[in-house]
Amino acid sequence: MTIRQDKRKAIFISLFCMFLWGSAIPMIKMQYEFLSIVKGDIGSRLLVAGIRFFIAGLITIFYFKIFNREEKVDFKNLNYRFLIKIALLQITLHYIFYYTGLFYTKGVKASVIQSFNAFIIVIFSALLIKGDGLNKRKLLALCIGTIGIIYVNSGGDLSTSFSLLGEGAIIMAITLNGLATVLVKKEGAGINSFVISTFQFCVGCIPLIVIGLMLKQTVWTINIKGILLIIYGGFVSSTAFTLWYMVLKNQSAGEFGIYKLFVPIFGSILSVIILGEDFNIRLLIGFIMVIIGVLVLNKKL
C-alpha cells in the first residue's frame, strides 16, 4: 500500500472517529433525561461517565483479543507512568470538566466550542514535538478558526453568554484533551494502541466512579433506553479512541489534529436532528470559518 493510500485511509478513519465523538453530544444529554438525573447532581453525571468508561475498557479488551492476536505485549516493561498520566488527563480530569460543561451548555454551542480543540492540538504539537512547528498556513488557519469560534459564542455580548460551569469547563476539557493527544503521539509511539486505550479507561474511570458515588444525589430511573445509551457511550469511546491512537502513531498530530474540527460539525447536525436544537445563521457562519481554517491548514502557501 502506498503512502498516499495510507494517508487517505487515515483521513477516513479520523473522520469516522470524529463522527462517533460528535454523536456523544446529544447522547449524553439524553442519558441524563432517561435516567432522571437533575441539573445540580454533579455526582450522578460523574458516575455515569465512570460506568461508561468502564464499559469502554471491557469493549477495548474484546477488541484486543479479536484484532490483535498476533502481537504480544510485554506488560512488565510498559511505561506505566505515561499510561497513568494519560488516564488522568484524557479520562478523569478531561471528562470531569467536559460532562459538567456540557450539562450547562446547549449541545450545538458546546460542539462549536469544541472546534478550538483542533487548534490546541496544533499549538501543543508545535511546542512539544520536534519538526511539527507552526508555519504560515497553521497560523492563518488558527486565526480564521478562532475568529469563527469567538463570533459564534459572542451572541452580541460575550459577558451574557459565557459561564465558568458551562463554556469555561468545556474549554478546560478540550485543553486537557489536546495535551493528552499530543503526549500520546510523543511518548506512546511504542505502546500498543489497544493497551493505551484499555489502561486509560480502566484506570481513568476509577476516580469518576468513586467521586460520583460520594456526590450522587439523584435516585436514578433505571430503564432500557438509559442502559442502551450508556453501552453505546462505551462503544463510542472504545472505538474512537483506539482508532484515533492508531492514526496518531503514523501521522502528524499537528496535521491530523485539525480533523477534530469535524466533531462539532457532526455534533451540531445530530443535536439539531435528535434534540431539536436551533441551528441559526451565526452558527452557520462560524462553522464556515472553521472549515475555511481546515482548508487553509491543508493548502500550501
PDB file of C-alpha atoms in Angstrom:
ATOM      1  CA  MET A   1       0.000   0.000   0.000  1.00  0.00           C
ATOM      2  CA  THR A   2       1.371   3.439  -0.974  1.00  0.00           C
ATOM      3  CA  ILE A   3       1.912   6.324   1.411  1.00  0.00           C
ATOM      4  CA  ARG A   4      -0.871   8.225  -0.338  1.00  0.00           C
ATOM      5  CA  GLN A   5      -3.287   5.344   0.184  1.00  0.00           C
ATOM      6  CA  ASP A   6      -2.209   5.050   3.811  1.00  0.00           C
ATOM      7  CA  LYS A   7      -2.938   8.726   4.359  1.00  0.00           C
ATOM      8  CA  ARG A   8      -6.318   8.510   2.677  1.00  0.00           C
ATOM      9  CA  LYS A   9      -7.177   5.577   4.915  1.00  0.00           C
ATOM     10  CA  ALA A  10      -6.010   7.550   7.955  1.00  0.00           C
ATOM     11  CA  ILE A  11      -8.214  10.503   6.938  1.00  0.00           C
ATOM     12  CA  PHE A  12     -11.246   8.238   6.532  1.00  0.00           C
ATOM     13  CA  ILE A  13     -10.626   6.600   9.923  1.00  0.00           C
ATOM     14  CA  SER A  14     -10.168  10.028  11.533  1.00  0.00           C
ATOM     15  CA  LEU A  15     -13.478  11.288  10.129  1.00  0.00           C
ATOM     16  CA  PHE A  16     -15.214   8.160  11.418  1.00  0.00           C
ATOM     17  CA  CYS A  17     -13.761   8.829  14.888  1.00  0.00           C
ATOM     18  CA  MET A  18     -14.974  12.436  14.739  1.00  0.00           C
ATOM     19  CA  PHE A  19     -18.479  11.282  13.813  1.00  0.00           C
ATOM     20  CA  LEU A  20     -18.546   8.933  16.802  1.00  0.00           C
ATOM     21  CA  TRP A  21     -17.380  11.683  19.168  1.00  0.00           C
ATOM     22  CA  GLY A  22     -19.904  14.086  17.643  1.00  0.00           C
ATOM     23  CA  SER A  23     -22.713  11.620  18.336  1.00  0.00           C
ATOM     24  CA  ALA A  24     -21.746  11.650  22.018  1.00  0.00           C
ATOM     25  CA  ILE A  25     -23.020  15.229  22.424  1.00  0.00           C
ATOM     26  CA  PRO A  26     -26.777  14.530  22.085  1.00  0.00           C
ATOM     27  CA  MET A  27     -26.285  11.040  23.543  1.00  0.00           C
ATOM     28  CA  ILE A  28     -25.054  12.420  26.875  1.00  0.00           C
ATOM     29  CA  LYS A  29     -27.970  14.861  27.111  1.00  0.00           C
ATOM     30  CA  MET A  30     -30.415  12.010  26.503  1.00  0.00           C
ATOM     31  CA  GLN A  31     -28.722   9.854  29.150  1.00  0.00           C
ATOM     32  CA  TYR A  32     -29.463  12.453  31.795  1.00  0.00           C
ATOM     33  CA  GLU A  33     -33.087  12.709  30.677  1.00  0.00           C
ATOM     34  CA  PHE A  34     -33.810   8.980  30.600  1.00  0.00           C
ATOM     35  CA  LEU A  35     -32.060   8.351  33.943  1.00  0.00           C
ATOM     36  CA  SER A  36     -33.855  11.358  35.535  1.00  0.00           C
ATOM     37  CA  ILE A  37     -30.593  12.999  36.632  1.00  0.00           C
ATOM     38  CA  VAL A  38     -31.344  16.513  37.857  1.00  0.00           C
ATOM     39  CA  LYS A  39     -29.337  19.548  36.783  1.00  0.00           C
ATOM     40  CA  GLY A  40     -27.432  20.097  40.024  1.00  0.00           C
ATOM     41  CA  ASP A  41     -26.405  16.465  40.569  1.00  0.00           C
ATOM     42  CA  ILE A  42     -22.745  16.525  39.503  1.00  0.00           C
ATOM     43  CA  GLY A  43     -22.146  13.218  41.296  1.00  0.00           C
ATOM     44  CA  SER A  44     -24.557  11.299  39.085  1.00  0.00           C
ATOM     45  CA  ARG A  45     -23.041  12.797  35.951  1.00  0.00           C
ATOM     46  CA  LEU A  46     -19.558  11.684  37.003  1.00  0.00           C
ATOM     47  CA  LEU A  47     -20.840   8.237  37.963  1.00  0.00           C
ATOM     48  CA  VAL A  48     -22.477   7.779  34.556  1.00  0.00           C
ATOM     49  CA  ALA A  49     -19.201   8.819  32.924  1.00  0.00           C
ATOM     50  CA  GLY A  50     -17.223   6.361  35.053  1.00  0.00           C
ATOM     51  CA  ILE A  51     -19.556   3.477  34.204  1.00  0.00           C
ATOM     52  CA  ARG A  52     -19.391   4.405  30.535  1.00  0.00           C
ATOM     53  CA  PHE A  53     -15.585   4.279  30.507  1.00  0.00           C
ATOM     54  CA  PHE A  54     -15.502   1.044  32.496  1.00  0.00           C
ATOM     55  CA  ILE A  55     -17.676  -0.483  29.762  1.00  0.00           C
ATOM     56  CA  ALA A  56     -15.369   1.092  27.168  1.00  0.00           C
ATOM     57  CA  GLY A  57     -12.432  -0.649  28.823  1.00  0.00           C
ATOM     58  CA  LEU A  58     -14.186  -4.019  28.592  1.00  0.00           C
ATOM     59  CA  ILE A  59     -15.043  -3.442  24.927  1.00  0.00           C
ATOM     60  CA  THR A  60     -11.435  -2.464  24.176  1.00  0.00           C
ATOM     61  CA  ILE A  61     -10.193  -5.679  25.803  1.00  0.00           C
ATOM     62  CA  PHE A  62     -12.578  -7.549  23.494  1.00  0.00           C
ATOM     63  CA  TYR A  63     -11.167  -5.637  20.509  1.00  0.00           C
ATOM     64  CA  PHE A  64      -7.649  -6.525  21.651  1.00  0.00           C
ATOM     65  CA  LYS A  65      -8.465 -10.243  21.824  1.00  0.00           C
ATOM     66  CA  ILE A  66     -10.129 -10.253  18.402  1.00  0.00           C
ATOM     67  CA  PHE A  67      -7.998  -7.890  16.325  1.00  0.00           C
ATOM     68  CA  ASN A  68      -4.593  -8.103  17.997  1.00  0.00           C
ATOM     69  CA  ARG A  69      -3.925 -11.827  18.291  1.00  0.00           C
ATOM     70  CA  GLU A  70      -0.510 -11.839  16.637  1.00  0.00           C
ATOM     71  CA  GLU A  71       1.192  -9.004  18.540  1.00  0.00           C
ATOM     72  CA  LYS A  72       2.412  -9.906  22.022  1.00  0.00           C
ATOM     73  CA  VAL A  73       2.563  -7.203  24.688  1.00  0.00           C
ATOM     74  CA  ASP A  74       5.321  -7.165  27.313  1.00  0.00           C
ATOM     75  CA  PHE A  75       3.343  -5.843  30.290  1.00  0.00           C
ATOM     76  CA  LYS A  76       6.400  -5.924  32.583  1.00  0.00           C
ATOM     77  CA  ASN A  77       8.220  -3.270  30.555  1.00  0.00           C
ATOM     78  CA  LEU A  78       5.339  -0.916  29.806  1.00  0.00           C
ATOM     79  CA  ASN A  79       5.739   2.785  30.608  1.00  0.00           C
ATOM     80  CA  TYR A  80       3.156   2.836  33.394  1.00  0.00           C
ATOM     81  CA  ARG A  81       3.987   6.399  34.367  1.00  0.00           C
ATOM     82  CA  PHE A  82       2.942   7.519  30.885  1.00  0.00           C
ATOM     83  CA  LEU A  83      -0.185   5.344  30.946  1.00  0.00           C
ATOM     84  CA  ILE A  84      -1.308   6.747  34.307  1.00  0.00           C
ATOM     85  CA  LYS A  85      -0.678  10.296  33.097  1.00  0.00           C
ATOM     86  CA  ILE A  86      -2.821   9.730  30.008  1.00  0.00           C
ATOM     87  CA  ALA A  87      -5.570   8.091  32.071  1.00  0.00           C
ATOM     88  CA  LEU A  88      -5.780  11.088  34.399  1.00  0.00           C
ATOM     89  CA  LEU A  89      -5.555  13.739  31.671  1.00  0.00           C
ATOM     90  CA  GLN A  90      -7.631  12.089  28.956  1.00  0.00           C
ATOM     91  CA  ILE A  91     -10.329  10.471  31.079  1.00  0.00           C
ATOM     92  CA  THR A  92     -10.531  11.632  34.694  1.00  0.00           C
ATOM     93  CA  LEU A  93      -9.805  15.370  34.500  1.00  0.00           C
ATOM     94  CA  HIS A  94     -10.921  15.857  30.906  1.00  0.00           C
ATOM     95  CA  TYR A  95     -14.346  14.365  31.471  1.00  0.00           C
ATOM     96  CA  ILE A  96     -14.933  15.935  34.872  1.00  0.00           C
ATOM     97  CA  PHE A  97     -14.764  19.285  33.081  1.00  0.00           C
ATOM     98  CA  TYR A  98     -16.450  18.092  29.881  1.00  0.00           C
ATOM     99  CA  TYR A  99     -19.548  16.471  31.397  1.00  0.00           C
ATOM    100  CA  THR A 100     -20.030  19.384  33.774  1.00  0.00           C
ATOM    101  CA  GLY A 101     -19.756  21.922  30.976  1.00  0.00           C
ATOM    102  CA  LEU A 102     -21.973  20.015  28.556  1.00  0.00           C
ATOM    103  CA  PHE A 103     -24.804  19.871  31.077  1.00  0.00           C
ATOM    104  CA  TYR A 104     -24.830  23.674  31.413  1.00  0.00           C
ATOM    105  CA  THR A 105     -24.442  24.413  27.686  1.00  0.00           C
ATOM    106  CA  LYS A 106     -26.630  23.752  24.659  1.00  0.00           C
ATOM    107  CA  GLY A 107     -25.388  20.853  22.565  1.00  0.00           C
ATOM    108  CA  VAL A 108     -24.921  22.989  19.450  1.00  0.00           C
ATOM    109  CA  LYS A 109     -22.943  25.663  21.295  1.00  0.00           C
ATOM    110  CA  ALA A 110     -20.824  23.093  23.138  1.00  0.00           C
ATOM    111  CA  SER A 111     -19.962  21.435  19.853  1.00  0.00           C
ATOM    112  CA  VAL A 112     -18.810  24.747  18.386  1.00  0.00           C
ATOM    113  CA  ILE A 113     -16.571  25.490  21.380  1.00  0.00           C
ATOM    114  CA  GLN A 114     -15.038  22.065  20.841  1.00  0.00           C
ATOM    115  CA  SER A 115     -13.754  23.335  17.498  1.00  0.00           C
ATOM    116  CA  PHE A 116     -10.975  25.036  19.444  1.00  0.00           C
ATOM    117  CA  ASN A 117      -9.642  21.594  20.380  1.00  0.00           C
ATOM    118  CA  ALA A 118      -8.081  21.254  16.928  1.00  0.00           C
ATOM    119  CA  PHE A 119      -6.113  24.457  17.343  1.00  0.00           C
ATOM    120  CA  ILE A 120      -4.954  23.475  20.811  1.00  0.00           C
ATOM    121  CA  ILE A 121      -3.556  20.244  19.362  1.00  0.00           C
ATOM    122  CA  VAL A 122      -1.691  22.225  16.681  1.00  0.00           C
ATOM    123  CA  ILE A 123      -0.179  24.516  19.323  1.00  0.00           C
ATOM    124  CA  PHE A 124       0.853  21.689  21.676  1.00  0.00           C
ATOM    125  CA  SER A 125       2.318  19.786  18.720  1.00  0.00           C
ATOM    126  CA  ALA A 126       4.445  22.792  17.811  1.00  0.00           C
ATOM    127  CA  LEU A 127       5.636  23.159  21.406  1.00  0.00           C
ATOM    128  CA  LEU A 128       6.276  19.514  22.268  1.00  0.00           C
ATOM    129  CA  ILE A 129       7.046  17.628  19.041  1.00  0.00           C
ATOM    130  CA  LYS A 130      10.208  18.352  17.083  1.00  0.00           C
ATOM    131  CA  GLY A 131       9.591  19.026  13.405  1.00  0.00           C
ATOM    132  CA  ASP A 132       5.893  19.767  13.875  1.00  0.00           C
ATOM    133  CA  GLY A 133       6.235  23.509  14.363  1.00  0.00           C
ATOM    134  CA  LEU A 134       3.983  26.384  13.382  1.00  0.00           C
ATOM    135  CA  ASN A 135       4.091  27.816   9.866  1.00  0.00           C
ATOM    136  CA  LYS A 136       2.203  30.449   7.868  1.00  0.00           C
ATOM    137  CA  ARG A 137      -0.739  28.296   6.955  1.00  0.00           C
ATOM    138  CA  LYS A 138      -1.107  26.946  10.501  1.00  0.00           C
ATOM    139  CA  LEU A 139      -1.057  30.475  11.937  1.00  0.00           C
ATOM    140  CA  LEU A 140      -3.586  31.687   9.357  1.00  0.00           C
ATOM    141  CA  ALA A 141      -5.820  28.695   9.994  1.00  0.00           C
ATOM    142  CA  LEU A 142      -5.633  29.299  13.744  1.00  0.00           C
ATOM    143  CA  CYS A 143      -6.664  32.939  13.284  1.00  0.00           C
ATOM    144  CA  ILE A 144      -9.584  32.156  10.960  1.00  0.00           C
ATOM    145  CA  GLY A 145     -10.900  29.325  13.111  1.00  0.00           C
ATOM    146  CA  THR A 146     -10.513  31.232  16.370  1.00  0.00           C
ATOM    147  CA  ILE A 147     -12.375  34.252  14.972  1.00  0.00           C
ATOM    148  CA  GLY A 148     -15.167  31.932  13.875  1.00  0.00           C
ATOM    149  CA  ILE A 149     -15.426  30.398  17.337  1.00  0.00           C
ATOM    150  CA  ILE A 150     -15.429  33.807  19.058  1.00  0.00           C
ATOM    151  CA  TYR A 151     -18.131  35.030  16.656  1.00  0.00           C
ATOM    152  CA  VAL A 152     -20.372  32.051  17.343  1.00  0.00           C
ATOM    153  CA  ASN A 153     -20.048  32.479  21.108  1.00  0.00           C
ATOM    154  CA  SER A 154     -20.269  36.278  21.212  1.00  0.00           C
ATOM    155  CA  GLY A 155     -24.030  36.492  20.721  1.00  0.00           C
ATOM    156  CA  GLY A 156     -23.606  40.259  20.650  1.00  0.00           C
ATOM    157  CA  ASP A 157     -22.449  40.316  24.282  1.00  0.00           C
ATOM    158  CA  LEU A 158     -19.923  37.734  25.444  1.00  0.00           C
ATOM    159  CA  SER A 159     -20.471  38.527  29.144  1.00  0.00           C
ATOM    160  CA  THR A 160     -24.091  37.360  28.953  1.00  0.00           C
ATOM    161  CA  SER A 161     -23.396  34.125  27.111  1.00  0.00           C
ATOM    162  CA  PHE A 162     -20.387  32.706  28.970  1.00  0.00           C
ATOM    163  CA  SER A 163     -20.307  30.788  32.246  1.00  0.00           C
ATOM    164  CA  LEU A 164     -17.463  29.013  34.025  1.00  0.00           C
ATOM    165  CA  LEU A 165     -19.585  25.924  34.674  1.00  0.00           C
ATOM    166  CA  GLY A 166     -20.654  25.759  31.044  1.00  0.00           C
ATOM    167  CA  GLU A 167     -18.369  27.189  28.381  1.00  0.00           C
ATOM    168  CA  GLY A 168     -15.420  27.594  30.785  1.00  0.00           C
ATOM    169  CA  ALA A 169     -15.468  23.934  31.783  1.00  0.00           C
ATOM    170  CA  ILE A 170     -15.608  22.778  28.164  1.00  0.00           C
ATOM    171  CA  ILE A 171     -12.630  24.985  27.261  1.00  0.00           C
ATOM    172  CA  MET A 172     -10.625  23.405  30.096  1.00  0.00           C
ATOM    173  CA  ALA A 173     -11.703  19.934  28.934  1.00  0.00           C
ATOM    174  CA  ILE A 174     -10.571  20.426  25.343  1.00  0.00           C
ATOM    175  CA  THR A 175      -7.256  21.849  26.549  1.00  0.00           C
ATOM    176  CA  LEU A 176      -6.567  18.707  28.580  1.00  0.00           C
ATOM    177  CA  ASN A 177      -7.670  16.555  25.649  1.00  0.00           C
ATOM    178  CA  GLY A 178      -5.351  18.415  23.287  1.00  0.00           C
ATOM    179  CA  LEU A 179      -2.393  17.958  25.617  1.00  0.00           C
ATOM    180  CA  ALA A 180      -3.117  14.248  26.093  1.00  0.00           C
ATOM    181  CA  THR A 181      -3.442  13.736  22.332  1.00  0.00           C
ATOM    182  CA  VAL A 182      -0.006  15.199  21.668  1.00  0.00           C
ATOM    183  CA  LEU A 183       1.543  13.248  24.547  1.00  0.00           C
ATOM    184  CA  VAL A 184       0.211  10.013  23.032  1.00  0.00           C
ATOM    185  CA  LYS A 185       1.957  10.919  19.785  1.00  0.00           C
ATOM    186  CA  LYS A 186       5.178  11.970  21.531  1.00  0.00           C
ATOM    187  CA  GLU A 187       5.557   9.330  24.236  1.00  0.00           C
ATOM    188  CA  GLY A 188       3.238   6.490  23.252  1.00  0.00           C
ATOM    189  CA  ALA A 189       4.506   5.581  19.786  1.00  0.00           C
ATOM    190  CA  GLY A 190       5.986   2.304  21.016  1.00  0.00           C
ATOM    191  CA  ILE A 191       2.941   1.205  23.012  1.00  0.00           C
ATOM    192  CA  ASN A 192       0.085  -0.806  21.508  1.00  0.00           C
ATOM    193  CA  SER A 193      -2.971   1.401  20.884  1.00  0.00           C
ATOM    194  CA  PHE A 194      -5.291  -1.172  22.466  1.00  0.00           C
ATOM    195  CA  VAL A 195      -3.153  -1.128  25.621  1.00  0.00           C
ATOM    196  CA  ILE A 196      -3.217   2.673  25.870  1.00  0.00           C
ATOM    197  CA  SER A 197      -6.991   2.766  25.422  1.00  0.00           C
ATOM    198  CA  THR A 198      -7.710  -0.086  27.828  1.00  0.00           C
ATOM    199  CA  PHE A 199      -5.448   1.345  30.524  1.00  0.00           C
ATOM    200  CA  GLN A 200      -6.813   4.880  30.229  1.00  0.00           C
ATOM    201  CA  PHE A 201     -10.403   3.635  30.506  1.00  0.00           C
ATOM    202  CA  CYS A 202      -9.911   1.126  33.331  1.00  0.00           C
ATOM    203  CA  VAL A 203      -7.731   3.459  35.436  1.00  0.00           C
ATOM    204  CA  GLY A 204      -9.311   6.788  34.492  1.00  0.00           C
ATOM    205  CA  CYS A 205     -12.820   5.600  35.334  1.00  0.00           C
ATOM    206  CA  ILE A 206     -11.986   4.759  38.963  1.00  0.00           C
ATOM    207  CA  PRO A 207     -11.850   8.361  40.315  1.00  0.00           C
ATOM    208  CA  LEU A 208     -15.006   9.205  38.343  1.00  0.00           C
ATOM    209  CA  ILE A 209     -16.913   6.296  39.888  1.00  0.00           C
ATOM    210  CA  VAL A 210     -15.634   6.950  43.428  1.00  0.00           C
ATOM    211  CA  ILE A 211     -16.318  10.704  43.322  1.00  0.00           C
ATOM    212  CA  GLY A 212     -19.651  10.068  41.624  1.00  0.00           C
ATOM    213  CA  LEU A 213     -20.793   7.659  44.340  1.00  0.00           C
ATOM    214  CA  MET A 214     -19.750  10.137  47.045  1.00  0.00           C
ATOM    215  CA  LEU A 215     -21.598  13.085  45.491  1.00  0.00           C
ATOM    216  CA  LYS A 216     -24.572  11.332  43.865  1.00  0.00           C
ATOM    217  CA  GLN A 217     -27.931  12.820  44.860  1.00  0.00           C
ATOM    218  CA  THR A 218     -30.442  11.525  42.328  1.00  0.00           C
ATOM    219  CA  VAL A 219     -32.286   8.228  42.573  1.00  0.00           C
ATOM    220  CA  TRP A 220     -31.918   7.059  39.000  1.00  0.00           C
ATOM    221  CA  THR A 221     -34.808   5.859  36.890  1.00  0.00           C
ATOM    222  CA  ILE A 222     -33.396   2.622  35.504  1.00  0.00           C
ATOM    223  CA  ASN A 223     -34.780   1.835  32.052  1.00  0.00           C
ATOM    224  CA  ILE A 224     -33.678   0.099  28.869  1.00  0.00           C
ATOM    225  CA  LYS A 225     -33.148   3.364  26.958  1.00  0.00           C
ATOM    226  CA  GLY A 226     -30.781   4.746  29.577  1.00  0.00           C
ATOM    227  CA  ILE A 227     -28.845   1.481  29.786  1.00  0.00           C
ATOM    228  CA  LEU A 228     -28.511   1.220  25.999  1.00  0.00           C
ATOM    229  CA  LEU A 229     -27.234   4.799  25.792  1.00  0.00           C
ATOM    230  CA  ILE A 230     -24.549   4.079  28.392  1.00  0.00           C
ATOM    231  CA  ILE A 231     -23.490   0.973  26.463  1.00  0.00           C
ATOM    232  CA  TYR A 232     -23.452   2.989  23.240  1.00  0.00           C
ATOM    233  CA  GLY A 233     -21.284   5.563  25.003  1.00  0.00           C
ATOM    234  CA  GLY A 234     -18.837   2.807  25.890  1.00  0.00           C
ATOM    235  CA  PHE A 235     -18.764   1.700  22.259  1.00  0.00           C
ATOM    236  CA  VAL A 236     -18.133   5.277  21.080  1.00  0.00           C
ATOM    237  CA  SER A 237     -15.231   5.775  23.483  1.00  0.00           C
ATOM    238  CA  SER A 238     -13.533   2.416  22.950  1.00  0.00           C
ATOM    239  CA  THR A 239     -13.818   2.507  19.161  1.00  0.00           C
ATOM    240  CA  ALA A 240     -12.975   6.167  18.577  1.00  0.00           C
ATOM    241  CA  PHE A 241     -10.016   6.382  20.968  1.00  0.00           C
ATOM    242  CA  THR A 242      -8.405   3.128  19.808  1.00  0.00           C
ATOM    243  CA  LEU A 243      -8.669   4.025  16.112  1.00  0.00           C
ATOM    244  CA  TRP A 244      -7.535   7.606  16.785  1.00  0.00           C
ATOM    245  CA  TYR A 245      -4.414   6.427  18.608  1.00  0.00           C
ATOM    246  CA  MET A 246      -3.625   4.133  15.674  1.00  0.00           C
ATOM    247  CA  VAL A 247      -3.768   7.133  13.346  1.00  0.00           C
ATOM    248  CA  LEU A 248      -1.543   9.230  15.624  1.00  0.00           C
ATOM    249  CA  LYS A 249       1.147   6.544  15.601  1.00  0.00           C
ATOM    250  CA  ASN A 250       1.881   7.113  11.918  1.00  0.00           C
ATOM    251  CA  GLN A 251       0.583  10.610  11.175  1.00  0.00           C
ATOM    252  CA  SER A 252       1.360  14.149  12.316  1.00  0.00           C
ATOM    253  CA  ALA A 253      -0.597  15.189  15.402  1.00  0.00           C
ATOM    254  CA  GLY A 254      -0.417  18.802  14.264  1.00  0.00           C
ATOM    255  CA  GLU A 255      -1.838  17.975  10.840  1.00  0.00           C
ATOM    256  CA  PHE A 256      -4.430  15.365  11.781  1.00  0.00           C
ATOM    257  CA  GLY A 257      -5.476  17.309  14.850  1.00  0.00           C
ATOM    258  CA  ILE A 258      -7.350  19.633  12.503  1.00  0.00           C
ATOM    259  CA  TYR A 259      -9.880  16.902  11.832  1.00  0.00           C
ATOM    260  CA  LYS A 260     -11.127  17.461  15.374  1.00  0.00           C
ATOM    261  CA  LEU A 261     -12.934  20.418  13.786  1.00  0.00           C
ATOM    262  CA  PHE A 262     -15.414  17.924  12.375  1.00  0.00           C
ATOM    263  CA  VAL A 263     -16.554  16.835  15.864  1.00  0.00           C
ATOM    264  CA  PRO A 264     -18.658  19.990  16.390  1.00  0.00           C
ATOM    265  CA  ILE A 265     -19.983  19.780  12.834  1.00  0.00           C
ATOM    266  CA  PHE A 266     -21.249  16.244  13.347  1.00  0.00           C
ATOM    267  CA  GLY A 267     -22.321  17.091  16.894  1.00  0.00           C
ATOM    268  CA  SER A 268     -24.386  20.082  15.802  1.00  0.00           C
ATOM    269  CA  ILE A 269     -26.083  18.201  12.982  1.00  0.00           C
ATOM    270  CA  LEU A 270     -27.009  15.352  15.318  1.00  0.00           C
ATOM    271  CA  SER A 271     -28.124  17.761  18.079  1.00  0.00           C
ATOM    272  CA  VAL A 272     -30.448  19.503  15.633  1.00  0.00           C
ATOM    273  CA  ILE A 273     -31.812  16.198  14.293  1.00  0.00           C
ATOM    274  CA  ILE A 274     -32.112  14.282  17.577  1.00  0.00           C
ATOM    275  CA  LEU A 275     -32.667  17.011  20.185  1.00  0.00           C
ATOM    276  CA  GLY A 276     -34.436  19.573  18.008  1.00  0.00           C
ATOM    277  CA  GLU A 277     -31.999  22.350  18.906  1.00  0.00           C
ATOM    278  CA  ASP A 278     -31.760  25.505  16.801  1.00  0.00           C
ATOM    279  CA  PHE A 279     -29.228  25.942  14.022  1.00  0.00           C
ATOM    280  CA  ASN A 280     -29.055  29.692  13.305  1.00  0.00           C
ATOM    281  CA  ILE A 281     -27.092  31.850  10.869  1.00  0.00           C
ATOM    282  CA  ARG A 282     -24.445  32.713  13.492  1.00  0.00           C
ATOM    283  CA  LEU A 283     -23.618  29.048  13.974  1.00  0.00           C
ATOM    284  CA  LEU A 284     -23.570  28.505  10.221  1.00  0.00           C
ATOM    285  CA  ILE A 285     -21.128  31.371   9.629  1.00  0.00           C
ATOM    286  CA  GLY A 286     -18.913  30.156  12.470  1.00  0.00           C
ATOM    287  CA  PHE A 287     -18.794  26.659  11.026  1.00  0.00           C
ATOM    288  CA  ILE A 288     -17.933  28.003   7.580  1.00  0.00           C
ATOM    289  CA  MET A 289     -15.000  29.928   9.061  1.00  0.00           C
ATOM    290  CA  VAL A 290     -13.809  26.826  10.906  1.00  0.00           C
ATOM    291  CA  ILE A 291     -13.950  24.787   7.697  1.00  0.00           C
ATOM    292  CA  ILE A 292     -12.033  27.525   5.862  1.00  0.00           C
ATOM    293  CA  GLY A 293      -9.391  27.198   8.567  1.00  0.00           C
ATOM    294  CA  VAL A 294      -9.159  23.472   7.829  1.00  0.00           C
ATOM    295  CA  LEU A 295      -8.758  24.125   4.104  1.00  0.00           C
ATOM    296  CA  VAL A 296      -6.058  26.734   4.703  1.00  0.00           C
ATOM    297  CA  LEU A 297      -4.181  24.385   7.010  1.00  0.00           C
ATOM    298  CA  ASN A 298      -4.070  21.758   4.257  1.00  0.00           C
ATOM    299  CA  LYS A 299      -3.144  24.136   1.452  1.00  0.00           C
ATOM    300  CA  LYS A 300       0.464  25.038   0.716  1.00  0.00           C
ATOM    301  CA  LEU A 301       1.009  28.808   0.610  1.00  0.00           C
TER     302      LEU A 301
END
